[in-house]
Tab-separated table of C-alpha atoms in Angstrom:
chain	number	residue	atom	x	y	z
A	1	UNK	CA	156.754	-22.220	48.980
A	2	UNK	CA	153.312	-21.723	47.930
A	3	UNK	CA	152.373	-20.554	51.610
A	4	UNK	CA	155.309	-17.790	51.202
A	5	UNK	CA	154.469	-16.930	48.068
A	6	UNK	CA	150.675	-16.324	49.226
A	7	UNK	CA	152.405	-14.279	51.776
A	8	UNK	CA	154.083	-12.050	49.630
A	9	UNK	CA	151.494	-11.429	47.675
A	10	UNK	CA	149.300	-10.162	50.493
A	11	UNK	CA	151.874	-8.069	51.898
A	12	UNK	CA	151.438	-4.386	52.454
A	13	UNK	CA	154.450	-3.441	52.836
A	14	UNK	CA	155.417	-5.266	49.576
A	15	UNK	CA	153.046	-3.355	48.074
A	16	UNK	CA	154.720	-0.475	49.279
A	17	UNK	CA	158.261	-0.638	47.808
A	18	UNK	CA	156.398	-2.087	44.750
A	19	UNK	CA	157.790	0.219	42.080
A	20	UNK	CA	159.391	2.154	44.280
A	21	UNK	CA	164.053	3.365	44.581
A	22	UNK	CA	165.516	3.436	47.744
A	23	UNK	CA	169.174	4.691	48.642
A	24	UNK	CA	171.271	2.836	51.066
A	25	UNK	CA	174.486	4.735	52.994
A	26	UNK	CA	176.632	1.813	54.928
A	27	UNK	CA	175.099	-0.860	52.394
A	28	UNK	CA	178.281	-2.962	52.307
A	29	UNK	CA	178.101	-3.211	56.533
A	30	UNK	CA	177.212	-5.745	58.602
A	31	UNK	CA	172.852	-4.196	58.605
A	32	UNK	CA	173.614	-2.259	54.979
A	33	UNK	CA	174.306	-6.372	53.416
A	34	UNK	CA	171.488	-7.839	55.380
A	35	UNK	CA	168.607	-5.058	54.555
A	36	UNK	CA	170.213	-4.947	50.407
A	37	UNK	CA	169.036	-8.414	50.679
A	38	UNK	CA	165.970	-8.220	52.916
A	39	UNK	CA	164.350	-5.478	50.743
A	40	UNK	CA	165.496	-6.967	47.034
A	41	UNK	CA	164.208	-10.415	48.162
A	42	UNK	CA	160.821	-9.925	49.656
A	43	UNK	CA	159.895	-6.854	47.882
A	44	UNK	CA	161.149	-8.061	44.532
A	45	UNK	CA	159.093	-5.783	42.423
A	46	UNK	CA	161.314	-2.802	43.679
A	47	UNK	CA	162.594	-0.483	40.957
A	48	UNK	CA	166.078	-0.125	41.949
A	49	UNK	CA	168.655	0.296	45.511
A	50	UNK	CA	171.126	2.868	45.166
A	51	UNK	CA	173.785	2.352	47.310
A	52	UNK	CA	176.529	4.767	48.769
A	53	UNK	CA	179.581	2.902	47.983
A	54	UNK	CA	183.225	4.335	48.821
A	55	UNK	CA	186.438	3.298	47.710
A	56	UNK	CA	188.607	2.132	50.106
A	57	UNK	CA	191.962	0.323	50.291
A	58	UNK	CA	192.719	0.819	46.988
A	59	UNK	CA	189.825	-0.560	46.240
A	60	UNK	CA	187.443	0.522	43.613
A	61	UNK	CA	183.249	0.557	44.297
A	62	UNK	CA	182.875	-1.991	41.664
A	63	UNK	CA	185.166	-4.347	43.843
A	64	UNK	CA	183.603	-3.439	47.086
A	65	UNK	CA	180.016	-4.397	45.632
A	66	UNK	CA	181.269	-7.340	43.827
A	67	UNK	CA	183.491	-8.390	47.129
A	68	UNK	CA	180.001	-7.656	49.498
A	69	UNK	CA	177.782	-9.669	46.787
A	70	UNK	CA	179.926	-12.752	46.713
A	71	UNK	CA	179.339	-13.039	51.126
A	72	UNK	CA	177.117	-16.267	51.850
A	73	UNK	CA	174.226	-14.176	53.462
A	74	UNK	CA	173.290	-13.634	49.556
A	75	UNK	CA	172.948	-17.335	49.021
A	76	UNK	CA	169.499	-17.614	49.213
A	77	UNK	CA	168.498	-14.411	47.252
A	78	UNK	CA	170.615	-15.977	44.748
A	79	UNK	CA	168.661	-18.677	44.506
A	80	UNK	CA	165.613	-17.330	44.115
A	81	UNK	CA	166.708	-14.310	42.140
A	82	UNK	CA	169.922	-15.006	40.321
A	83	UNK	CA	169.204	-11.699	38.687
A	84	UNK	CA	168.717	-9.567	41.943
A	85	UNK	CA	172.070	-7.594	41.342
A	86	UNK	CA	170.639	-5.749	37.851
A	87	UNK	CA	168.357	-3.934	40.758
A	88	UNK	CA	171.616	-2.931	42.882
A	89	UNK	CA	173.135	0.856	40.980
A	90	UNK	CA	176.144	2.355	42.626
A	91	UNK	CA	176.326	5.694	43.889
A	92	UNK	CA	179.958	7.000	44.354
A	93	UNK	CA	180.853	8.639	47.912
A	94	UNK	CA	181.742	9.063	51.158
A	95	UNK	CA	180.460	9.802	54.306
A	96	UNK	CA	183.131	11.656	56.020
A	97	UNK	CA	183.249	13.740	53.067
A	98	UNK	CA	180.743	17.269	52.973
A	99	UNK	CA	177.778	16.357	50.829
A	100	UNK	CA	178.415	12.696	51.034
A	101	UNK	CA	180.837	13.226	48.201
A	102	UNK	CA	178.047	12.882	45.784
A	103	UNK	CA	178.450	14.557	42.313
A	104	UNK	CA	176.429	16.765	40.741
A	105	UNK	CA	175.147	13.931	38.311
A	106	UNK	CA	174.368	10.982	41.001
A	107	UNK	CA	172.722	14.193	43.570
A	108	UNK	CA	170.167	14.739	40.820
A	109	UNK	CA	169.687	11.169	39.945
A	110	UNK	CA	168.648	10.141	43.569
A	111	UNK	CA	166.745	13.725	43.884
A	112	UNK	CA	164.993	12.804	40.725
A	113	UNK	CA	163.770	8.861	41.654
A	114	UNK	CA	164.293	8.356	45.403
A	115	UNK	CA	161.367	7.134	47.454
A	116	UNK	CA	163.078	5.642	50.202
A	117	UNK	CA	166.184	7.377	51.824
A	118	UNK	CA	167.778	4.276	55.010
A	119	UNK	CA	170.707	5.363	56.527
A	120	UNK	CA	172.703	3.136	58.250
A	121	UNK	CA	176.424	4.227	57.523
A	122	UNK	CA	178.122	4.805	60.551
A	123	UNK	CA	181.702	4.595	62.056
A	124	UNK	CA	181.117	1.667	64.790
A	125	UNK	CA	184.452	2.272	66.495
A	126	UNK	CA	184.681	3.136	70.252
A	127	UNK	CA	188.182	5.067	69.824
A	128	UNK	CA	187.528	7.002	66.476
A	129	UNK	CA	188.896	10.707	66.351
A	130	UNK	CA	186.901	13.743	67.125
A	131	UNK	CA	186.241	14.204	63.839
A	132	UNK	CA	185.989	11.877	62.074
A	133	UNK	CA	183.407	10.266	64.286
A	134	UNK	CA	181.759	13.936	63.591
A	135	UNK	CA	182.473	13.892	60.236
A	136	UNK	CA	180.962	11.054	59.562
A	137	UNK	CA	177.748	10.626	62.099
A	138	UNK	CA	176.684	13.339	62.195
A	139	UNK	CA	177.501	15.498	59.143
A	140	UNK	CA	176.624	12.720	57.026
A	141	UNK	CA	173.506	12.573	58.813
A	142	UNK	CA	172.613	16.347	58.133
A	143	UNK	CA	173.395	16.069	54.901
A	144	UNK	CA	171.635	12.819	53.959
A	145	UNK	CA	168.518	14.755	55.838
A	146	UNK	CA	168.886	18.104	53.416
A	147	UNK	CA	168.831	15.782	50.537
A	148	UNK	CA	166.020	13.720	51.525
A	149	UNK	CA	163.779	17.285	52.373
A	150	UNK	CA	164.645	18.215	47.865
A	151	UNK	CA	163.117	14.728	46.940
A	152	UNK	CA	159.450	14.772	45.721
A	153	UNK	CA	159.103	11.234	45.001
A	154	UNK	CA	160.291	11.106	49.323
A	155	UNK	CA	157.440	8.884	51.259
A	156	UNK	CA	160.327	7.280	54.034
A	157	UNK	CA	163.958	8.597	55.495
A	158	UNK	CA	165.137	5.503	57.932
A	159	UNK	CA	167.739	7.106	60.511
A	160	UNK	CA	169.349	4.115	62.331
A	161	UNK	CA	170.737	4.895	65.810
A	162	UNK	CA	171.919	3.112	68.146
A	163	UNK	CA	170.093	2.333	71.897
A	164	UNK	CA	172.838	3.306	73.927
A	165	UNK	CA	173.134	7.240	71.814
A	166	UNK	CA	171.625	7.767	75.793
A	167	UNK	CA	173.708	5.664	77.725
A	168	UNK	CA	174.248	8.542	80.545
A	169	UNK	CA	170.895	7.560	81.514
A	170	UNK	CA	169.166	4.586	82.975
A	171	UNK	CA	166.332	5.142	81.709
A	172	UNK	CA	166.275	5.229	77.961
A	173	UNK	CA	162.208	5.761	76.321
A	174	UNK	CA	161.245	6.241	72.782
A	175	UNK	CA	162.047	9.975	72.911
A	176	UNK	CA	164.809	12.790	71.785
A	177	UNK	CA	166.856	13.851	74.948
A	178	UNK	CA	168.337	17.004	75.112
A	179	UNK	CA	172.151	17.171	74.184
A	180	UNK	CA	175.098	19.531	75.828
A	181	UNK	CA	175.805	20.933	72.356
A	182	UNK	CA	173.862	21.158	68.575
A	183	UNK	CA	174.755	19.450	65.912
A	184	UNK	CA	175.189	22.469	64.359
A	185	UNK	CA	177.733	23.669	66.795
A	186	UNK	CA	179.818	20.768	66.876
A	187	UNK	CA	180.018	20.154	63.218
A	188	UNK	CA	181.649	24.329	63.306
A	189	UNK	CA	183.836	23.431	66.925
A	190	UNK	CA	185.185	20.471	65.061
A	191	UNK	CA	186.170	22.369	61.595
A	192	UNK	CA	187.733	25.517	63.748
A	193	UNK	CA	189.690	23.160	65.473
A	194	UNK	CA	192.940	21.495	65.057
A	195	UNK	CA	193.204	17.431	65.727
A	196	UNK	CA	195.531	18.864	68.536
A	197	UNK	CA	193.163	20.856	69.770
A	198	UNK	CA	190.785	18.276	69.217
A	199	UNK	CA	192.230	15.541	71.052
A	200	UNK	CA	192.635	17.928	74.081
A	201	UNK	CA	188.806	19.058	74.318
A	202	UNK	CA	187.942	15.883	73.491
A	203	UNK	CA	187.092	14.240	77.000
A	204	UNK	CA	185.500	17.312	78.130
A	205	UNK	CA	183.169	17.542	75.081
A	206	UNK	CA	182.330	13.794	75.691
A	207	UNK	CA	181.495	14.943	79.165
A	208	UNK	CA	179.284	11.302	80.856
A	209	UNK	CA	179.377	10.171	77.672
A	210	UNK	CA	182.007	7.011	77.518
A	211	UNK	CA	183.356	7.017	73.932
A	212	UNK	CA	182.839	9.286	70.613
A	213	UNK	CA	180.598	6.471	68.986
A	214	UNK	CA	177.816	6.894	71.580
A	215	UNK	CA	178.590	10.688	71.377
A	216	UNK	CA	178.211	11.664	68.457
A	217	UNK	CA	175.054	9.346	67.663
A	218	UNK	CA	173.356	11.374	70.849
A	219	UNK	CA	174.125	14.379	68.608
A	220	UNK	CA	173.210	13.045	65.533
A	221	UNK	CA	170.156	12.191	67.158
A	222	UNK	CA	168.928	16.061	68.040
A	223	UNK	CA	169.907	16.077	64.170
A	224	UNK	CA	166.957	14.482	62.882
A	225	UNK	CA	165.088	15.878	65.779
A	226	UNK	CA	165.879	19.259	63.920
A	227	UNK	CA	165.964	18.522	60.067
A	228	UNK	CA	163.559	16.032	59.943
A	229	UNK	CA	160.745	18.393	60.681
A	230	UNK	CA	158.015	18.074	58.504
A	231	UNK	CA	159.591	14.727	56.665
A	232	UNK	CA	158.354	11.759	56.916
A	233	UNK	CA	161.019	10.411	59.098
A	234	UNK	CA	162.206	8.293	61.830
A	235	UNK	CA	164.884	6.669	64.280
A	236	UNK	CA	165.611	3.078	64.443
A	237	UNK	CA	167.209	2.570	67.449
A	238	UNK	CA	169.178	-1.316	68.316
A	239	UNK	CA	170.552	-2.670	70.728
A	240	UNK	CA	173.461	-4.548	70.849
A	241	UNK	CA	173.372	-6.183	67.393
A	242	UNK	CA	174.112	-10.331	67.140
A	243	UNK	CA	174.199	-12.884	64.463
A	244	UNK	CA	171.009	-13.276	62.932
A	245	UNK	CA	168.606	-15.709	63.867
A	246	UNK	CA	167.189	-16.677	60.946
A	247	UNK	CA	166.600	-14.166	57.971
A	248	UNK	CA	167.928	-14.703	55.398
A	249	UNK	CA	170.080	-17.406	57.367
A	250	UNK	CA	170.371	-18.563	60.420
A	251	UNK	CA	173.706	-16.973	62.625
A	252	UNK	CA	175.577	-14.954	59.807
A	253	UNK	CA	177.045	-12.343	61.307
A	254	UNK	CA	180.558	-10.886	59.582
A	255	UNK	CA	182.776	-8.804	62.203
A	256	UNK	CA	183.895	-9.166	65.893
A	257	UNK	CA	182.090	-6.147	66.949
A	258	UNK	CA	180.641	-6.101	70.946
A	259	UNK	CA	179.386	-8.780	72.611
A	260	UNK	CA	180.425	-11.014	69.721
A	261	UNK	CA	183.828	-10.612	69.632
A	262	UNK	CA	184.164	-10.972	73.520
A	263	UNK	CA	182.180	-14.227	73.146
A	264	UNK	CA	183.980	-15.483	70.291
A	265	UNK	CA	187.421	-14.961	72.254
A	266	UNK	CA	186.412	-17.135	75.369
A	267	UNK	CA	185.616	-19.807	73.006
A	268	UNK	CA	188.891	-20.170	71.040
A	269	UNK	CA	190.397	-19.988	74.878
A	270	UNK	CA	191.946	-16.096	74.222
A	271	UNK	CA	189.734	-14.282	76.600
A	272	UNK	CA	190.174	-15.234	79.986
A	273	UNK	CA	188.389	-12.420	81.874
A	274	UNK	CA	186.290	-10.235	81.960
A	275	UNK	CA	184.585	-6.856	84.102
A	276	UNK	CA	181.597	-8.037	83.530
A	277	UNK	CA	177.808	-7.728	86.158
A	278	UNK	CA	176.306	-10.973	85.836
A	279	UNK	CA	173.262	-9.855	87.075
A	280	UNK	CA	172.752	-6.838	84.584
A	281	UNK	CA	171.323	-7.408	81.696
A	282	UNK	CA	172.832	-8.174	78.325
A	283	UNK	CA	170.353	-6.231	75.849
A	284	UNK	CA	171.275	-8.178	72.537
A	285	UNK	CA	169.108	-8.597	69.034
A	286	UNK	CA	169.442	-10.374	66.417
A	287	UNK	CA	170.293	-8.841	63.286
A	288	UNK	CA	167.324	-9.933	61.605
A	289	UNK	CA	165.542	-8.612	63.544
A	290	UNK	CA	166.415	-5.243	63.222
A	291	UNK	CA	166.647	-5.123	59.431
A	292	UNK	CA	162.640	-6.037	59.680
A	293	UNK	CA	161.812	-3.654	61.790
A	294	UNK	CA	163.568	-0.846	59.742
A	295	UNK	CA	161.310	-1.848	57.009
A	296	UNK	CA	158.673	-2.433	59.017
A	297	UNK	CA	158.964	1.488	59.973
A	298	UNK	CA	159.777	2.748	56.735
A	299	UNK	CA	156.378	1.607	55.035
A	300	UNK	CA	154.404	2.996	58.893
A	301	UNK	CA	156.200	6.231	58.640
A	302	UNK	CA	155.181	6.257	54.589
A	303	UNK	CA	151.928	5.373	54.561
A	304	UNK	CA	150.509	8.018	57.329
A	305	UNK	CA	147.570	9.528	55.958
A	306	UNK	CA	147.746	12.466	57.757
A	307	UNK	CA	150.827	14.629	57.312
A	308	UNK	CA	153.782	13.763	58.938
A	309	UNK	CA	153.921	13.858	62.740
A	310	UNK	CA	154.689	16.660	64.646
A	311	UNK	CA	158.119	14.706	66.538
A	312	UNK	CA	160.250	12.115	65.244
A	313	UNK	CA	159.376	8.428	65.894
A	314	UNK	CA	161.722	6.563	67.537
A	315	UNK	CA	161.449	2.987	67.838
A	316	UNK	CA	164.083	0.846	70.206
A	317	UNK	CA	164.477	-1.997	68.901
A	318	UNK	CA	165.530	-4.202	72.255
A	319	UNK	CA	165.055	-7.852	74.175
A	320	UNK	CA	165.166	-6.715	77.958
A	321	UNK	CA	161.532	-5.494	78.240
A	322	UNK	CA	159.878	-8.865	76.820
A	323	UNK	CA	162.749	-11.610	77.125
A	324	UNK	CA	165.516	-10.375	79.350
A	325	UNK	CA	168.569	-12.287	79.201
A	326	UNK	CA	171.707	-11.097	81.985
A	327	UNK	CA	175.218	-11.598	81.286
A	328	UNK	CA	175.650	-14.984	83.311
A	329	UNK	CA	172.905	-16.044	81.436
A	330	UNK	CA	174.135	-15.504	78.323
A	331	UNK	CA	177.517	-17.346	78.998
A	332	UNK	CA	175.830	-19.837	80.220
A	333	UNK	CA	174.032	-20.434	76.855
A	334	UNK	CA	176.952	-19.425	74.675
A	335	UNK	CA	179.066	-22.470	76.832
A	336	UNK	CA	176.837	-24.791	76.165
A	337	UNK	CA	176.720	-24.026	72.384
A	338	UNK	CA	180.288	-23.764	71.744
A	339	UNK	CA	181.168	-26.507	73.897
A	340	UNK	CA	179.427	-28.438	70.906
A	341	UNK	CA	181.297	-27.125	67.901
A	342	UNK	CA	184.238	-26.025	69.618
A	343	UNK	CA	186.783	-25.071	66.755
A	344	UNK	CA	189.931	-26.282	65.600
A	345	UNK	CA	191.258	-22.622	65.575
A	346	UNK	CA	190.998	-23.252	69.337
A	347	UNK	CA	194.251	-22.246	71.610
A	348	UNK	CA	193.678	-23.036	74.506
A	349	UNK	CA	190.853	-24.563	76.553
A	350	UNK	CA	187.638	-22.738	77.549
A	351	UNK	CA	188.756	-21.040	80.969
A	352	UNK	CA	186.698	-17.970	81.809
A	353	UNK	CA	185.964	-16.102	84.597
A	354	UNK	CA	183.206	-12.810	84.960
A	355	UNK	CA	184.528	-10.080	87.505
A	356	UNK	CA	181.841	-7.348	88.731
A	357	UNK	CA	184.894	-6.187	91.063
A	358	UNK	CA	187.232	-3.856	88.795
A	359	UNK	CA	190.643	-4.928	90.696
A	360	UNK	CA	189.910	-8.675	90.769
A	361	UNK	CA	189.265	-8.182	86.733
A	362	UNK	CA	192.789	-6.411	86.498
A	363	UNK	CA	194.191	-8.810	88.970
A	364	UNK	CA	192.674	-11.336	86.488
A	365	UNK	CA	194.089	-10.059	83.393
A	366	UNK	CA	196.826	-9.991	84.785
A	367	UNK	CA	197.674	-13.560	86.207
A	368	UNK	CA	195.807	-15.185	83.437
A	369	UNK	CA	196.338	-12.406	80.114
A	370	UNK	CA	200.048	-10.647	80.828
A	371	UNK	CA	201.788	-13.354	81.965
A	372	UNK	CA	200.837	-15.940	79.917
A	373	UNK	CA	201.711	-14.072	76.380
A	374	UNK	CA	205.195	-12.744	77.766
A	375	UNK	CA	205.867	-16.731	78.236
A	376	UNK	CA	205.042	-17.460	75.183
A	377	UNK	CA	206.144	-14.681	73.547
A	378	UNK	CA	208.758	-15.566	75.137
A	379	UNK	CA	209.523	-19.138	74.318
A	380	UNK	CA	208.131	-17.894	70.459
A	381	UNK	CA	211.741	-15.659	70.290
A	382	UNK	CA	213.542	-18.200	71.575
A	383	UNK	CA	212.841	-20.683	68.655
A	384	UNK	CA	213.026	-18.174	65.851
A	385	UNK	CA	209.649	-16.805	65.739
A	386	UNK	CA	207.880	-13.387	65.669
A	387	UNK	CA	206.271	-12.999	68.878
A	388	UNK	CA	202.935	-11.637	68.909
A	389	UNK	CA	200.503	-12.125	71.846
A	390	UNK	CA	201.660	-9.351	73.586
A	391	UNK	CA	200.656	-7.015	71.172
A	392	UNK	CA	197.937	-9.316	70.619
A	393	UNK	CA	196.586	-9.206	74.403
A	394	UNK	CA	196.997	-5.122	74.692
A	395	UNK	CA	194.507	-5.055	71.808
A	396	UNK	CA	192.445	-7.485	73.801
A	397	UNK	CA	192.935	-5.667	76.600
A	398	UNK	CA	191.050	-2.379	75.415
A	399	UNK	CA	188.646	-3.973	73.484
A	400	UNK	CA	187.224	-5.401	77.185
A	401	UNK	CA	188.040	-2.477	79.101
A	402	UNK	CA	185.760	-0.484	76.234
A	403	UNK	CA	182.805	-2.857	76.820
A	404	UNK	CA	183.094	-3.155	80.863
A	405	UNK	CA	181.306	0.529	80.904
A	406	UNK	CA	177.806	-1.716	79.036
A	407	UNK	CA	178.239	-5.200	80.918
A	408	UNK	CA	178.902	-3.711	84.564
A	409	UNK	CA	175.127	-1.279	84.383
A	410	UNK	CA	171.181	-2.273	83.677
A	411	UNK	CA	170.323	0.637	81.447
A	412	UNK	CA	166.039	0.126	81.352
A	413	UNK	CA	164.288	0.572	77.575
A	414	UNK	CA	160.602	0.523	76.653
A	415	UNK	CA	159.665	-0.409	73.358
A	416	UNK	CA	155.789	0.664	72.831
A	417	UNK	CA	156.180	2.077	69.749
A	418	UNK	CA	158.215	-0.723	68.069
A	419	UNK	CA	155.632	-3.334	69.730
A	420	UNK	CA	152.389	-0.904	68.345
A	421	UNK	CA	154.782	-1.174	65.112
A	422	UNK	CA	154.721	-5.322	65.380
A	423	UNK	CA	150.454	-5.017	65.865
A	424	UNK	CA	149.909	-3.025	63.049
A	425	UNK	CA	151.483	-5.464	60.716
A	426	UNK	CA	148.751	-8.127	58.762
A	427	UNK	CA	149.365	-11.893	58.991
A	428	UNK	CA	151.548	-11.915	55.686
A	429	UNK	CA	154.079	-9.187	56.702
A	430	UNK	CA	154.805	-10.530	60.181
A	431	UNK	CA	155.703	-13.792	58.485
A	432	UNK	CA	158.174	-11.892	56.323
A	433	UNK	CA	159.454	-9.337	58.411
A	434	UNK	CA	159.831	-10.769	62.277
A	435	UNK	CA	160.808	-9.179	64.500
A	436	UNK	CA	158.870	-10.142	67.500
A	437	UNK	CA	160.442	-10.651	70.345
A	438	UNK	CA	158.026	-11.650	72.689
A	439	UNK	CA	158.688	-15.854	71.950
A	440	UNK	CA	162.308	-14.878	71.205
A	441	UNK	CA	163.789	-18.404	72.743
A	442	UNK	CA	167.520	-17.442	74.102
A	443	UNK	CA	168.732	-21.035	74.398
A	444	UNK	CA	167.495	-21.582	70.386
A	445	UNK	CA	168.758	-18.473	69.185
A	446	UNK	CA	172.274	-19.915	71.016
A	447	UNK	CA	172.181	-23.211	68.958
A	448	UNK	CA	172.730	-20.670	65.717
A	449	UNK	CA	175.052	-18.613	67.369
A	450	UNK	CA	177.373	-21.171	68.303
A	451	UNK	CA	177.444	-22.378	64.413
A	452	UNK	CA	177.247	-19.426	63.005
A	453	UNK	CA	179.937	-17.958	64.450
A	454	UNK	CA	181.781	-20.871	63.673
A	455	UNK	CA	181.306	-21.010	60.395
A	456	UNK	CA	181.155	-17.587	59.036
A	457	UNK	CA	183.405	-15.641	61.443
A	458	UNK	CA	186.185	-18.686	61.908
A	459	UNK	CA	185.732	-19.466	58.695
A	460	UNK	CA	185.655	-22.726	60.157
A	461	UNK	CA	183.085	-25.227	58.510
A	462	UNK	CA	180.715	-27.871	59.980
A	463	UNK	CA	183.220	-30.266	58.180
A	464	UNK	CA	185.933	-29.962	60.390
A	465	UNK	CA	184.280	-30.921	63.499
A	466	UNK	CA	185.982	-33.935	64.499
A	467	UNK	CA	189.214	-31.792	64.191
A	468	UNK	CA	187.987	-29.480	66.970
A	469	UNK	CA	186.580	-31.667	68.897
A	470	UNK	CA	189.801	-34.130	69.238
A	471	UNK	CA	191.839	-30.313	69.836
A	472	UNK	CA	188.803	-29.339	71.982
A	473	UNK	CA	189.906	-32.614	74.175
A	474	UNK	CA	193.817	-32.064	73.848
A	475	UNK	CA	193.290	-28.825	75.498
A	476	UNK	CA	191.273	-29.228	78.413
A	477	UNK	CA	193.594	-32.497	79.344
A	478	UNK	CA	196.851	-29.711	78.744
A	479	UNK	CA	195.097	-27.331	81.127
A	480	UNK	CA	194.339	-29.013	83.987
A	481	UNK	CA	197.754	-31.071	83.637
A	482	UNK	CA	198.883	-27.532	83.871
A	483	UNK	CA	196.806	-26.958	86.695
A	484	UNK	CA	197.808	-29.963	88.660
A	485	UNK	CA	201.254	-29.018	88.255
A	486	UNK	CA	200.900	-25.308	89.001
A	487	UNK	CA	198.892	-26.944	91.782
A	488	UNK	CA	201.391	-28.918	93.176
A	489	UNK	CA	204.714	-26.279	92.716
A	490	UNK	CA	202.677	-24.082	95.060
A	491	UNK	CA	201.917	-26.821	97.687
A	492	UNK	CA	205.795	-27.500	97.497
A	493	UNK	CA	206.602	-24.075	97.474
A	494	UNK	CA	203.842	-23.513	100.671
A	495	UNK	CA	205.734	-26.733	102.618
A	496	UNK	CA	208.829	-25.120	101.995
A	497	UNK	CA	208.260	-21.772	103.691
A	498	UNK	CA	206.784	-23.594	106.126
A	499	UNK	CA	209.473	-25.905	107.825
A	500	UNK	CA	211.840	-22.499	107.435
A	501	UNK	CA	210.373	-20.823	109.908
């Protein structure tokens, strides 16, 4: 503990945030929660953390913040600083609204006090409507930067983008790329178009981009390039963000997006086939590495002696440059560690194929997802229960098809800026804000990933491990019994055909 206190006292990053007020959008989201927790725990002299929150599903902003702070990710800081929440101040707003839906009073408060801005809010739905995606991912980014320009105390503004904003390219460097339309022109088009017209022209707008998420994040970067001139702004581009490695707890995650959802689905016996090129690189980054990089990027931008750089710096927060892992090894490590901690929520035996051929994947989907779903739903109807599996697998298959774009390609990133940022940190800050991928151990990470997924995602504590292992064994026996029966029936049918002819 004394070493930790000493490190905090020597930290240049902690010194930068001392007495500062920060403004965070997306604070109740996955990365947002981690950012709020990280700043308040490692920089206890921070003055205030303003968080933009909207009412959602009938819940007030007060209730939403209360529920967010009850998340296990805040358990460590609650023990260290029981009154940490006193430094959090809610700001009512909504990124889907113009000017973030801020009241005049809240806007004046932010303008008067904020030193650092972290724009983490986004809609991450790949199938989001173009209007909503444009408003949240593009317009809100513009309005954040317009607000930042008016902040006299501003030292740093960080936009959290995605490394796949330029997924139409094989090589993705830490630089801006030309977009097919400017952010302002896209917003003008969206605002002038009806929902029906937007629906029709969305494929044309997307062009080579696979979904509205990646597309609008690319356009948002053009907004940052345009509006960020003369401002202490930077972009952090994380790749596929997965569970935390170490900080504040290992294996923490609160969503089933991307590779995490697919991996958990495989572990539960629900996902049995994916369209994956197993030799392609799986660029996945632990969430705590992303947060440490983001906090450090703000410090770096905010402590430059000279005037802001002529071009906004970009930090690709990726693993494939220094510690590459392909999808084959991703699933190998997943299987190894997930089988050690099976959940009692498992529905079938671990049985999974990675198909690089799209047609083979379609056949496997029909045989391993669709047919079993119809059989189970038929049996459910027979005993008077509601059939759920067919609809469930329709959603699962849609989700897997969206992922296929990213699991059948290798993206070649550079991360010179991120590596140089790491080198700028002193020993104390490297200890507290670790994002050094060069020493990363994938096998160790999956040990944490498997246990974290079980506890935090499935809400299945390790206390139930005996029940999980018992069910795992039963499902394995049932699986191989079924395969044996099907094999015997197939042989019998073939023998019947042989005798027939």
